[in-house]
mmCIF file of N, CA and C in Angstrom:
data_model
loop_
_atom_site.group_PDB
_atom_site.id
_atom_site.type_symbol
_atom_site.label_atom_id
_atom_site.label_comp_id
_atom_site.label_asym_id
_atom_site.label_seq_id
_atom_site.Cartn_x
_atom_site.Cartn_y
_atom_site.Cartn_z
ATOM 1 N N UNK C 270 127.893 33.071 141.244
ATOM 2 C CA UNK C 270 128.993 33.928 141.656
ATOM 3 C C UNK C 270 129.233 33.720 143.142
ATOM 4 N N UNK C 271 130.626 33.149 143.466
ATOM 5 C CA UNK C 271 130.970 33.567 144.696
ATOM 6 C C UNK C 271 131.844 34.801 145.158
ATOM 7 N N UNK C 272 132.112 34.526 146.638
ATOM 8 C CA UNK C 272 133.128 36.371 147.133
ATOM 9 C C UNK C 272 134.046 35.883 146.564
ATOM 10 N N UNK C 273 134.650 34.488 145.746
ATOM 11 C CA UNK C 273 136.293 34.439 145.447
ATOM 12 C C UNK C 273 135.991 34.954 144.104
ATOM 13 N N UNK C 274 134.969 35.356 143.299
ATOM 14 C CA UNK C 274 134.510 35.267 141.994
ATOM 15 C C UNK C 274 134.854 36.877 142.000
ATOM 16 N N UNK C 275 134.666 37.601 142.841
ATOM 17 C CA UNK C 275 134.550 39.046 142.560
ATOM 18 C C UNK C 275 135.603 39.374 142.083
ATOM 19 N N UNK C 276 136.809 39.613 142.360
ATOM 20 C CA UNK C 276 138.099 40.119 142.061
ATOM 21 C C UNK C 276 138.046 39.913 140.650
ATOM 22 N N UNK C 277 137.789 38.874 140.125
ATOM 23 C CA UNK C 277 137.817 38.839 138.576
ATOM 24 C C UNK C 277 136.760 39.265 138.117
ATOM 25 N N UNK C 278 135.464 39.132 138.951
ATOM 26 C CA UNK C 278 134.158 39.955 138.053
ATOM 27 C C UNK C 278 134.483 41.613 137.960
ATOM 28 N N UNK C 279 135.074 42.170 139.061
ATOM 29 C CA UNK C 279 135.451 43.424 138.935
ATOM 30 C C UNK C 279 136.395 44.024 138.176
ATOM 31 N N UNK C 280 137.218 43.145 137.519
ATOM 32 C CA UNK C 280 138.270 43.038 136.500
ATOM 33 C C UNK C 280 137.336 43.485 135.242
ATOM 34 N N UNK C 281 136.664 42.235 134.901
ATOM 35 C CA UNK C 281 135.573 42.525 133.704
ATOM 36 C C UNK C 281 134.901 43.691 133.639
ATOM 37 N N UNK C 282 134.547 43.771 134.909
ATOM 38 C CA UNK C 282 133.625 45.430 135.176
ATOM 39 C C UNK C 282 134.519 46.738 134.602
ATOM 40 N N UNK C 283 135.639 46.645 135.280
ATOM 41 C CA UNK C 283 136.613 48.483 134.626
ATOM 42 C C UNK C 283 136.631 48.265 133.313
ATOM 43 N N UNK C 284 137.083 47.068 132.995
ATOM 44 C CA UNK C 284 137.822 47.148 131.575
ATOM 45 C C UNK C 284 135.898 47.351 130.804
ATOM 46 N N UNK C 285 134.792 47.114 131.360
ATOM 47 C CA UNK C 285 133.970 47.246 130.295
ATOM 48 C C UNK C 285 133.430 48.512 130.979
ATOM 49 N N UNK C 286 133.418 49.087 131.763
ATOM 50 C CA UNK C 286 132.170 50.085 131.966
ATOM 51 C C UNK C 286 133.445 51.412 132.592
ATOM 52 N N UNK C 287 134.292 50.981 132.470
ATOM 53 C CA UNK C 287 135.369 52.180 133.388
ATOM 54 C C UNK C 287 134.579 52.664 134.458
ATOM 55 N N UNK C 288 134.209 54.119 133.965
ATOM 56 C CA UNK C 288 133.511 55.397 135.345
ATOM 57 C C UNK C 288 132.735 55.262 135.621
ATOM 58 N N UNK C 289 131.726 53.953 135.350
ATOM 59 C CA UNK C 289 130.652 54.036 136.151
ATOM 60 C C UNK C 289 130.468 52.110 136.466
ATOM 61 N N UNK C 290 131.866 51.700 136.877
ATOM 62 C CA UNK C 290 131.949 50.508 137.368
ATOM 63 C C UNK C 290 131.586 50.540 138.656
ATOM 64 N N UNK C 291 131.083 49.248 139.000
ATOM 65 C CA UNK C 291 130.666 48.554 140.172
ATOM 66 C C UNK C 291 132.157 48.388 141.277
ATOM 67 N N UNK C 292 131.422 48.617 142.173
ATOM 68 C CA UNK C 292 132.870 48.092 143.454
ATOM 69 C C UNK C 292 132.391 46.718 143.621
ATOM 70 N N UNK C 293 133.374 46.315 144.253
ATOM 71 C CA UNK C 293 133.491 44.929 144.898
ATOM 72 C C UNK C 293 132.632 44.792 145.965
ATOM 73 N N UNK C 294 132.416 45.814 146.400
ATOM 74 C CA UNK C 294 131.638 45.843 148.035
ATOM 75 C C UNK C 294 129.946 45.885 147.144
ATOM 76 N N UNK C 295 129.711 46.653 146.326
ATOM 77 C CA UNK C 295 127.980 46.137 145.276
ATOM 78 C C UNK C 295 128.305 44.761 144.489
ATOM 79 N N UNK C 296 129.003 44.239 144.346
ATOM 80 C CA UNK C 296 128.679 42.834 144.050
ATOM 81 C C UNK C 296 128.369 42.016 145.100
ATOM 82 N N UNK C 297 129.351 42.538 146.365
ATOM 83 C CA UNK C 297 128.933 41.316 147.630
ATOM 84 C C UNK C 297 128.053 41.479 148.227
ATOM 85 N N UNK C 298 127.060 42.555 148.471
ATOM 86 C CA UNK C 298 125.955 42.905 148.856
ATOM 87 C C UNK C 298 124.711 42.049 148.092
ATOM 88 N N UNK C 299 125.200 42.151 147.070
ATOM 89 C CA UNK C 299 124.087 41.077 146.300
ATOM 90 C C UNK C 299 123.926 39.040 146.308
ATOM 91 N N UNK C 300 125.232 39.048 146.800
ATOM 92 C CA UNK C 300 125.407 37.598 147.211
ATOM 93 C C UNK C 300 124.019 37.199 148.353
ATOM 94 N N UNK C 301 123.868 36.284 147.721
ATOM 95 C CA UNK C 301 123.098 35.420 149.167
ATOM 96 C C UNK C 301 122.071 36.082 149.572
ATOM 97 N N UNK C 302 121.333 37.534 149.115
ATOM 98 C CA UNK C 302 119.736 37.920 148.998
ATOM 99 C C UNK C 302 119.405 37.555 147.971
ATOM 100 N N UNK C 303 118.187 37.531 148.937
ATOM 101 C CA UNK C 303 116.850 37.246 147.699
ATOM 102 C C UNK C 303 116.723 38.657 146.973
ATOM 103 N N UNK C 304 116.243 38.242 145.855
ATOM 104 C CA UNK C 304 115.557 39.343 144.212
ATOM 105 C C UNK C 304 116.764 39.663 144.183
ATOM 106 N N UNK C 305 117.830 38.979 143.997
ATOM 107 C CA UNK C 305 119.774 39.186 142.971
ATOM 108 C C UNK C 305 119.913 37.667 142.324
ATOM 109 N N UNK C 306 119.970 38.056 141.409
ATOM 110 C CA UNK C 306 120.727 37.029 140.431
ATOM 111 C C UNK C 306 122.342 37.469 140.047
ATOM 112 N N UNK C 307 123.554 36.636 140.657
ATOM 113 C CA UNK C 307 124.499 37.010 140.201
ATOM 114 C C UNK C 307 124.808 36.151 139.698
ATOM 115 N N UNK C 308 125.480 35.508 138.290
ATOM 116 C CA UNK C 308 126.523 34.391 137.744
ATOM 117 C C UNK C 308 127.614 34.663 136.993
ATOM 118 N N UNK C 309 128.354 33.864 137.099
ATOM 119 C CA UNK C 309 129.955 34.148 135.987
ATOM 120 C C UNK C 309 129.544 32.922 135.221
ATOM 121 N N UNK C 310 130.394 33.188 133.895
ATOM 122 C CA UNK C 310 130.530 32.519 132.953
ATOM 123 C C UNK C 310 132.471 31.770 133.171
ATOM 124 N N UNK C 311 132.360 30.753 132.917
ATOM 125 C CA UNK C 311 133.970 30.371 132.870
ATOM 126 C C UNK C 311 134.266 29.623 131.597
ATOM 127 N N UNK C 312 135.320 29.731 131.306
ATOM 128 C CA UNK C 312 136.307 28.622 130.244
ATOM 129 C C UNK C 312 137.596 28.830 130.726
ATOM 130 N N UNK C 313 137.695 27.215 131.023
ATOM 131 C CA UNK C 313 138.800 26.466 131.355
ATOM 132 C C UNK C 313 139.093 27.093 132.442
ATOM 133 N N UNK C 314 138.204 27.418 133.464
ATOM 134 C CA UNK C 314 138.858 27.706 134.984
ATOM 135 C C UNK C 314 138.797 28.620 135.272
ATOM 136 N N UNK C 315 138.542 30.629 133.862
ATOM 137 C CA UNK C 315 138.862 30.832 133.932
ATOM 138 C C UNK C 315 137.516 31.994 134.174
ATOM 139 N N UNK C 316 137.192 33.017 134.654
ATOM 140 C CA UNK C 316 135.983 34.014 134.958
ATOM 141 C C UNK C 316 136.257 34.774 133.614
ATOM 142 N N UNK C 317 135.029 34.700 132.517
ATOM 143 C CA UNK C 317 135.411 35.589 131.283
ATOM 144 C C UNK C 317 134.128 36.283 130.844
ATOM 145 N N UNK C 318 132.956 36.062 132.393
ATOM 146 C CA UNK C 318 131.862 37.411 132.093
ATOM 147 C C UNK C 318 131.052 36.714 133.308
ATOM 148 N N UNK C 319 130.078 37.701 133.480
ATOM 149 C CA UNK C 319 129.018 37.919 134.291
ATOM 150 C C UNK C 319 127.611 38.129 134.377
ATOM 151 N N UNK C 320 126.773 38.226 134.990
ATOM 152 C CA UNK C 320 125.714 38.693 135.056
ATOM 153 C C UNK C 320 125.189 39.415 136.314
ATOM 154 N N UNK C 321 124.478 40.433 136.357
ATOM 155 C CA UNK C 321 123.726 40.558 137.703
ATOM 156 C C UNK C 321 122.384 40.852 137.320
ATOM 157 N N UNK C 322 121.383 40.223 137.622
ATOM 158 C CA UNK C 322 120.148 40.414 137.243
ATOM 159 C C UNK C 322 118.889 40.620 139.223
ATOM 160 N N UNK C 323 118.174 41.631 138.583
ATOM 161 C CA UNK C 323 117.095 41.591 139.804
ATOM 162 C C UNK C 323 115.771 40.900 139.637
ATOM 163 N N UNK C 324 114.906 40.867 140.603
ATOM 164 C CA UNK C 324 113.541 40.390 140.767
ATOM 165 C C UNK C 324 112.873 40.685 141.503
ATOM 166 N N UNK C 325 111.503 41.330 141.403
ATOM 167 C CA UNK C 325 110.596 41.787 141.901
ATOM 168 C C UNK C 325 109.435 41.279 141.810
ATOM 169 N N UNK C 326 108.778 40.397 142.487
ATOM 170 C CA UNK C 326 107.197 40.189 141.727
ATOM 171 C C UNK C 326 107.635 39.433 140.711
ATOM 172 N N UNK C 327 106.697 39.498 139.498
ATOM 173 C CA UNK C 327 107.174 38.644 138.266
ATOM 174 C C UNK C 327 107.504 39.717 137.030
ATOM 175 N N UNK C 328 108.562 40.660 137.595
ATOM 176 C CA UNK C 328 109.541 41.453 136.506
ATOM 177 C C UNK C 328 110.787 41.042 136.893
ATOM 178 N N UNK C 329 111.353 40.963 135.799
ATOM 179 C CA UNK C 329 112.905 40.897 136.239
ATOM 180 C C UNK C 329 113.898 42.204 135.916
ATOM 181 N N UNK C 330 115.154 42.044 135.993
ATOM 182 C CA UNK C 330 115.671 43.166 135.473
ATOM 183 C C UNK C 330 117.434 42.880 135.528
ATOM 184 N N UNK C 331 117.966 43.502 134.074
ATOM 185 C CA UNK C 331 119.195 43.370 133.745
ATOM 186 C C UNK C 331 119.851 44.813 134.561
ATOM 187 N N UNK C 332 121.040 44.219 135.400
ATOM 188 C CA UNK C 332 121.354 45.135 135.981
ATOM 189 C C UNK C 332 123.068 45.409 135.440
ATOM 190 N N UNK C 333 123.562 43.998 134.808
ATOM 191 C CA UNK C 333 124.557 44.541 134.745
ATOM 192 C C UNK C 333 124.956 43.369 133.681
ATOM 193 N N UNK C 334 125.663 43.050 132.526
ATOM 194 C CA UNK C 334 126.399 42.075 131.876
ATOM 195 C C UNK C 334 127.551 42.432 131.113
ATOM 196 N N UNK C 335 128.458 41.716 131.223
ATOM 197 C CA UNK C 335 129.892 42.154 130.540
ATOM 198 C C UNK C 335 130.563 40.459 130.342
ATOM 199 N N UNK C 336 131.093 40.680 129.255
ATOM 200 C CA UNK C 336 132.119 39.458 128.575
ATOM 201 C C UNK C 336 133.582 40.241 128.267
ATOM 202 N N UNK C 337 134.925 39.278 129.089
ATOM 203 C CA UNK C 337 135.794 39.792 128.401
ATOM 204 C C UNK C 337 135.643 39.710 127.234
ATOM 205 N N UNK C 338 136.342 41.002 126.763
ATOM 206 C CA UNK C 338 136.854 41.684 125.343
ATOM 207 C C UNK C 338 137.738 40.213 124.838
ATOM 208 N N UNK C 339 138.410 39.744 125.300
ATOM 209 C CA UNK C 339 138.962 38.545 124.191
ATOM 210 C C UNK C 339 137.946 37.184 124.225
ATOM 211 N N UNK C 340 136.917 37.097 124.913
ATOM 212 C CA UNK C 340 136.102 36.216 125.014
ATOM 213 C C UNK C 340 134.624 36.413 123.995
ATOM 214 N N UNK C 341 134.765 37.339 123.544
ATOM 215 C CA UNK C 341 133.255 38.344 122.966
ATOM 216 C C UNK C 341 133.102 37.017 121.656
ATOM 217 N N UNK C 342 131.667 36.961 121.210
ATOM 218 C CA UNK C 342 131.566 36.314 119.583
ATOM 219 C C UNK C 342 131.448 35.095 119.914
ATOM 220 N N UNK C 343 131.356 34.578 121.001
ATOM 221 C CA UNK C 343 131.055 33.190 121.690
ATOM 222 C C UNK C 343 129.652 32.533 121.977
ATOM 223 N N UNK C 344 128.863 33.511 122.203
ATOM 224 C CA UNK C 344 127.723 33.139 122.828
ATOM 225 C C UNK C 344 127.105 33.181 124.148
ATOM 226 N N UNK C 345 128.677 33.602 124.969
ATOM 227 C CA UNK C 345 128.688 33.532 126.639
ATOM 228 C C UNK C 345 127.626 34.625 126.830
ATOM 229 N N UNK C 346 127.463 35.886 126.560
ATOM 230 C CA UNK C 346 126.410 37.006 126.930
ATOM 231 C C UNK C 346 124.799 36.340 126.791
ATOM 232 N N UNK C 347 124.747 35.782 125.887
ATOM 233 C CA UNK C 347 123.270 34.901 125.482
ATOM 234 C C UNK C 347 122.909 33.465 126.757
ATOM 235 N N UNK C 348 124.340 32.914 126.352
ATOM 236 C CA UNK C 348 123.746 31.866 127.634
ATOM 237 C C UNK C 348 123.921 32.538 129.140
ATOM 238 N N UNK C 349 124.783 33.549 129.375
ATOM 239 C CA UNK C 349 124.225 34.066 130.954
ATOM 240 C C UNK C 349 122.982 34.572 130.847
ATOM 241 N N UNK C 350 122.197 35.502 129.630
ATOM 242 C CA UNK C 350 120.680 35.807 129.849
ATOM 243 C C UNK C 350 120.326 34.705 129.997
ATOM 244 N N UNK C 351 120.251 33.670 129.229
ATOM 245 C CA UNK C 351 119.122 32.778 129.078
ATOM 246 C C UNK C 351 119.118 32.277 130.665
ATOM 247 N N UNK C 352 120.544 31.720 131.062
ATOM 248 C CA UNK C 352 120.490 31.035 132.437
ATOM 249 C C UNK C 352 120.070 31.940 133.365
ATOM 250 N N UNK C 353 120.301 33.333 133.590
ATOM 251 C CA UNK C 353 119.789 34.438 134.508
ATOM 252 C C UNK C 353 118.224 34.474 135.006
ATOM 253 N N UNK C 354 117.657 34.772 133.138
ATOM 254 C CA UNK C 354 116.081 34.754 133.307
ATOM 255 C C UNK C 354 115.143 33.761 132.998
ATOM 256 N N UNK C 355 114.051 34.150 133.693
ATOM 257 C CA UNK C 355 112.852 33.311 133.324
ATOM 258 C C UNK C 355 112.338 33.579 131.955
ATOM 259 N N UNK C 356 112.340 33.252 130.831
ATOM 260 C CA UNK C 356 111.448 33.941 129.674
ATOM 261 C C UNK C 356 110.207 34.360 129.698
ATOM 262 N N UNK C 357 109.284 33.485 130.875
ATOM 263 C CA UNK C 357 107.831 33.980 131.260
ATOM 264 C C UNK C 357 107.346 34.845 131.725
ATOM 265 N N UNK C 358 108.653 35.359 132.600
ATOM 266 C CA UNK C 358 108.334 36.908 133.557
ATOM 267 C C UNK C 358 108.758 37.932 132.270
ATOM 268 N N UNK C 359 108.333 39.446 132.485
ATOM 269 C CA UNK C 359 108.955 40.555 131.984
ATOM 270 C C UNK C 359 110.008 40.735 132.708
ATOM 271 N N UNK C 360 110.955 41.223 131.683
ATOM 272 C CA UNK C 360 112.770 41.057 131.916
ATOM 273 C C UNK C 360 113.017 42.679 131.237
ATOM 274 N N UNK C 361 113.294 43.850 131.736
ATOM 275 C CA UNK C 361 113.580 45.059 131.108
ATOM 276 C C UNK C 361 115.184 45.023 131.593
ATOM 277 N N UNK C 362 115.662 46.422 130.761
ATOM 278 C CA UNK C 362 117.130 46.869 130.955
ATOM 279 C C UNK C 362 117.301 48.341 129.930
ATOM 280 N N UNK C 363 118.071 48.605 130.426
ATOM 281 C CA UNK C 363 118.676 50.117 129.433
ATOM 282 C C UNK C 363 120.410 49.721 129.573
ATOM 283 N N UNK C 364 120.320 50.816 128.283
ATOM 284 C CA UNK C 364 121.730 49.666 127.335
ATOM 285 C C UNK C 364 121.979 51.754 127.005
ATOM 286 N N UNK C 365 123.271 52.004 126.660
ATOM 287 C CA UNK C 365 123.912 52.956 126.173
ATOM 288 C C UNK C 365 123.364 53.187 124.922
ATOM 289 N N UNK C 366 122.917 54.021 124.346
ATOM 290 C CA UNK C 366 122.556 54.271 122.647
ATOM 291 C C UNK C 366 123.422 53.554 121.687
ATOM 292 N N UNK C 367 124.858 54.256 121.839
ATOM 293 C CA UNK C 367 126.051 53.948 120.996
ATOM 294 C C UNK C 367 126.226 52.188 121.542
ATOM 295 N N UNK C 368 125.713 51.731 122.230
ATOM 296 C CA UNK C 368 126.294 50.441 122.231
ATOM 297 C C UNK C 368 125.417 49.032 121.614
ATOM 298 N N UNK C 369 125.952 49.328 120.184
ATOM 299 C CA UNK C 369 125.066 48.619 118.948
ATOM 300 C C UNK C 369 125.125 47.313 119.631
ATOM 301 N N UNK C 370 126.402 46.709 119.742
ATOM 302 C CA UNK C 370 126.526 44.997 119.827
ATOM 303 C C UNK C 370 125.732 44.884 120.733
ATOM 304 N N UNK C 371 125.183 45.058 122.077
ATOM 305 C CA UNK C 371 124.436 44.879 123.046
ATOM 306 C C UNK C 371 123.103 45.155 122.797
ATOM 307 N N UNK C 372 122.542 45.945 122.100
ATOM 308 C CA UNK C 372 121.220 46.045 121.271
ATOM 309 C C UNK C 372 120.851 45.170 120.552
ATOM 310 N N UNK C 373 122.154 44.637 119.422
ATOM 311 C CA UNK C 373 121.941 43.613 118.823
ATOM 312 C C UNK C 373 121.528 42.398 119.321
ATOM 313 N N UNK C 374 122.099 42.267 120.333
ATOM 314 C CA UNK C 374 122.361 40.496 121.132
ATOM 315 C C UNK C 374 120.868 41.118 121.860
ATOM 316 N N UNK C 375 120.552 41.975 122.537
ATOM 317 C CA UNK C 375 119.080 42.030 123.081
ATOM 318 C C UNK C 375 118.158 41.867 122.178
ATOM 319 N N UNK C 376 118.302 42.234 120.753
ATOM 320 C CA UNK C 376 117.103 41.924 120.088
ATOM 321 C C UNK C 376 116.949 40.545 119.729
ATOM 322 N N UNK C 377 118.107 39.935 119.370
ATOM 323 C CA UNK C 377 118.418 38.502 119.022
ATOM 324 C C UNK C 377 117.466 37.678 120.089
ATOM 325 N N UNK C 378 117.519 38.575 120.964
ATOM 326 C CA UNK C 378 116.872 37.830 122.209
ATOM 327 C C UNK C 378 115.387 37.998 122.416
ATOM 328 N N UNK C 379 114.786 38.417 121.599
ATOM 329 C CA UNK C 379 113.413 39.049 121.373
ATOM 330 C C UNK C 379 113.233 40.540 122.324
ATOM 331 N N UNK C 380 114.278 40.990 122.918
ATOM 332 C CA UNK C 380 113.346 42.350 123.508
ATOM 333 C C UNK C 380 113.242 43.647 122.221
ATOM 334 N N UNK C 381 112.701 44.403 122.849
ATOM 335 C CA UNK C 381 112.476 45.487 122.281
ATOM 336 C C UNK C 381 112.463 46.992 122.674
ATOM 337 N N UNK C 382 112.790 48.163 122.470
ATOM 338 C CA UNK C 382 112.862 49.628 122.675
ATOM 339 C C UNK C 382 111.509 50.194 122.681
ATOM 340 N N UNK C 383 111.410 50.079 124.591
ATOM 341 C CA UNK C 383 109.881 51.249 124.744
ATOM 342 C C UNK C 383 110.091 52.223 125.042
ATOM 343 N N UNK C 384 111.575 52.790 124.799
ATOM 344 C CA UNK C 384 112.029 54.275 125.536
ATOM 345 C C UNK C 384 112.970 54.416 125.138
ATOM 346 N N UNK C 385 113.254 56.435 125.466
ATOM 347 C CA UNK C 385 114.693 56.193 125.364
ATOM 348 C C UNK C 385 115.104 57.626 126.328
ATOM 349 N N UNK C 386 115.840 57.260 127.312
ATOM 350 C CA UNK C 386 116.286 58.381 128.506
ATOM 351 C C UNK C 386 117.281 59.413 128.365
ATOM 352 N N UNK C 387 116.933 60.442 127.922
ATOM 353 C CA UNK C 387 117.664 61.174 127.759
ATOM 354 C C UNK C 387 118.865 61.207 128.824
ATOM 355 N N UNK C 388 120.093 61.590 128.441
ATOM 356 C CA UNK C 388 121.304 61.569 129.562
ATOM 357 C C UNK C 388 121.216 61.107 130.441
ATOM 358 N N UNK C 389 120.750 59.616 130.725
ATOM 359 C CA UNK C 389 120.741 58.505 131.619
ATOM 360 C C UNK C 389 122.619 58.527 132.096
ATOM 361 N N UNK C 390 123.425 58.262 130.995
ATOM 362 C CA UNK C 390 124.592 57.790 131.516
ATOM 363 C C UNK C 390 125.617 58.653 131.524
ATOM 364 N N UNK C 391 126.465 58.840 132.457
ATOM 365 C CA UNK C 391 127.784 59.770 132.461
ATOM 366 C C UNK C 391 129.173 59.514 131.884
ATOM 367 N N UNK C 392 130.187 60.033 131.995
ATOM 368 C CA UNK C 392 131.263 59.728 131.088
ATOM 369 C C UNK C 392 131.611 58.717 130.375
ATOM 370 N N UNK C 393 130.882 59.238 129.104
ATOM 371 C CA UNK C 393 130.636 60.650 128.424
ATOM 372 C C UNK C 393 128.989 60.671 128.514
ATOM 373 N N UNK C 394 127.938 61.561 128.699
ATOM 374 C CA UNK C 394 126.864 61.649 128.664
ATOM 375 C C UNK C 394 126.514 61.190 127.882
ATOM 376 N N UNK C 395 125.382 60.374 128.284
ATOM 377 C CA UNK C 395 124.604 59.108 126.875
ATOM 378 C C UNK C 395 123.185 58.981 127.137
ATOM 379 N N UNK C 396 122.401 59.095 126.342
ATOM 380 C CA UNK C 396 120.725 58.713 126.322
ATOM 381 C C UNK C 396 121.106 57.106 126.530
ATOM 382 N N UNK C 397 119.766 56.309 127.218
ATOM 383 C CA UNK C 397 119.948 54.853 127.243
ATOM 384 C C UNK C 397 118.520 55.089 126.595
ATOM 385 N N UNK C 398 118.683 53.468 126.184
ATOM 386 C CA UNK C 398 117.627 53.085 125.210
ATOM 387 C C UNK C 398 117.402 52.268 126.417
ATOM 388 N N UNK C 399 115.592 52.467 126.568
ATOM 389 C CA UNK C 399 115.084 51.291 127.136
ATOM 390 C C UNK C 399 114.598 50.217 126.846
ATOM 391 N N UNK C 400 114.782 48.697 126.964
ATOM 392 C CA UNK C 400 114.053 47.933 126.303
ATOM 393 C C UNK C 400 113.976 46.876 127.143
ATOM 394 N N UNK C 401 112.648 45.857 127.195
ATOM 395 C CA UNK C 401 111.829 44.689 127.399
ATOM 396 C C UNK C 401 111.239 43.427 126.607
ATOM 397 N N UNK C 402 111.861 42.498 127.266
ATOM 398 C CA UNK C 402 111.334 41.386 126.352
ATOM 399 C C UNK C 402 109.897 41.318 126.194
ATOM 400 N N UNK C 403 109.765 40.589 124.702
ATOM 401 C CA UNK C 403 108.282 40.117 124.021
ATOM 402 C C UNK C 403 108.158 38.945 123.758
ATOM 403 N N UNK C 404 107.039 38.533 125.357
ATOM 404 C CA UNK C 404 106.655 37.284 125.315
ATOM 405 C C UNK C 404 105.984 36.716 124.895
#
């Protein structure tokens, strides 16, 4: 991800997370430090998802992923994890309850549910499920 990348990563961001989207000014903060993983996904030129992942030590952590809505059923969410993380380190994240497809594609991915947070997320209030890959 570069600063010309944001305007369209922040595009992806409203349309997937609305009220509790990222600004432009928390994506560029993460540019160019160390323990941020940011990448876009493209076809044909064009920014149609993202990633932001952290690192600490040898945990990692999903901080943020979204695929445009007309891009979804592709595979792009799978190859930004795979390219994001290490499979060797522990990789955690919390995901919305109600948000099956993203549970799905995490399990596909071997993690798994060691928690679950009550009213983690706001509009509309949501328990997140926590879960970590099994290496």
């Amino acid at each position: 991800m570069t600063e010309q990348d944001i305007p369209a990563v922040c595009e992806i961001e409203q349309d997937c997370f609305t009220a509790e989207a990222w600004s432009e000014e928390s994506f560029k903060y993460r540019l160019g430090r160390a323990g941020f993983i940011s990448l876009v996904a493209e076809e044909t030129g064009e920014i149609v998802g993202y990633i932001a992942a952290s690192e600490v030590l040898d945990e990692q952590y999903l901080d943020s992923l979204a695929v445009r809505a007309d891009s979804r059923g592709k595979g792009i969410a799978t190859e930004l994890m795979k390219s994001a993380f290490d499979p060797e380190k522990s990789i955690f994240l919390e995901v919305r309850k109600s948000n099956l497809l993203a549970i799905s594609l995490y399990k596909k991915l071997g993690f798994v549910q060691y928690a679950e947070r009550a009213g983690y997320y706001e509009n509309p209030t949501e328990n997140a499920i926590l879960m970590r890959n099994e290496r």
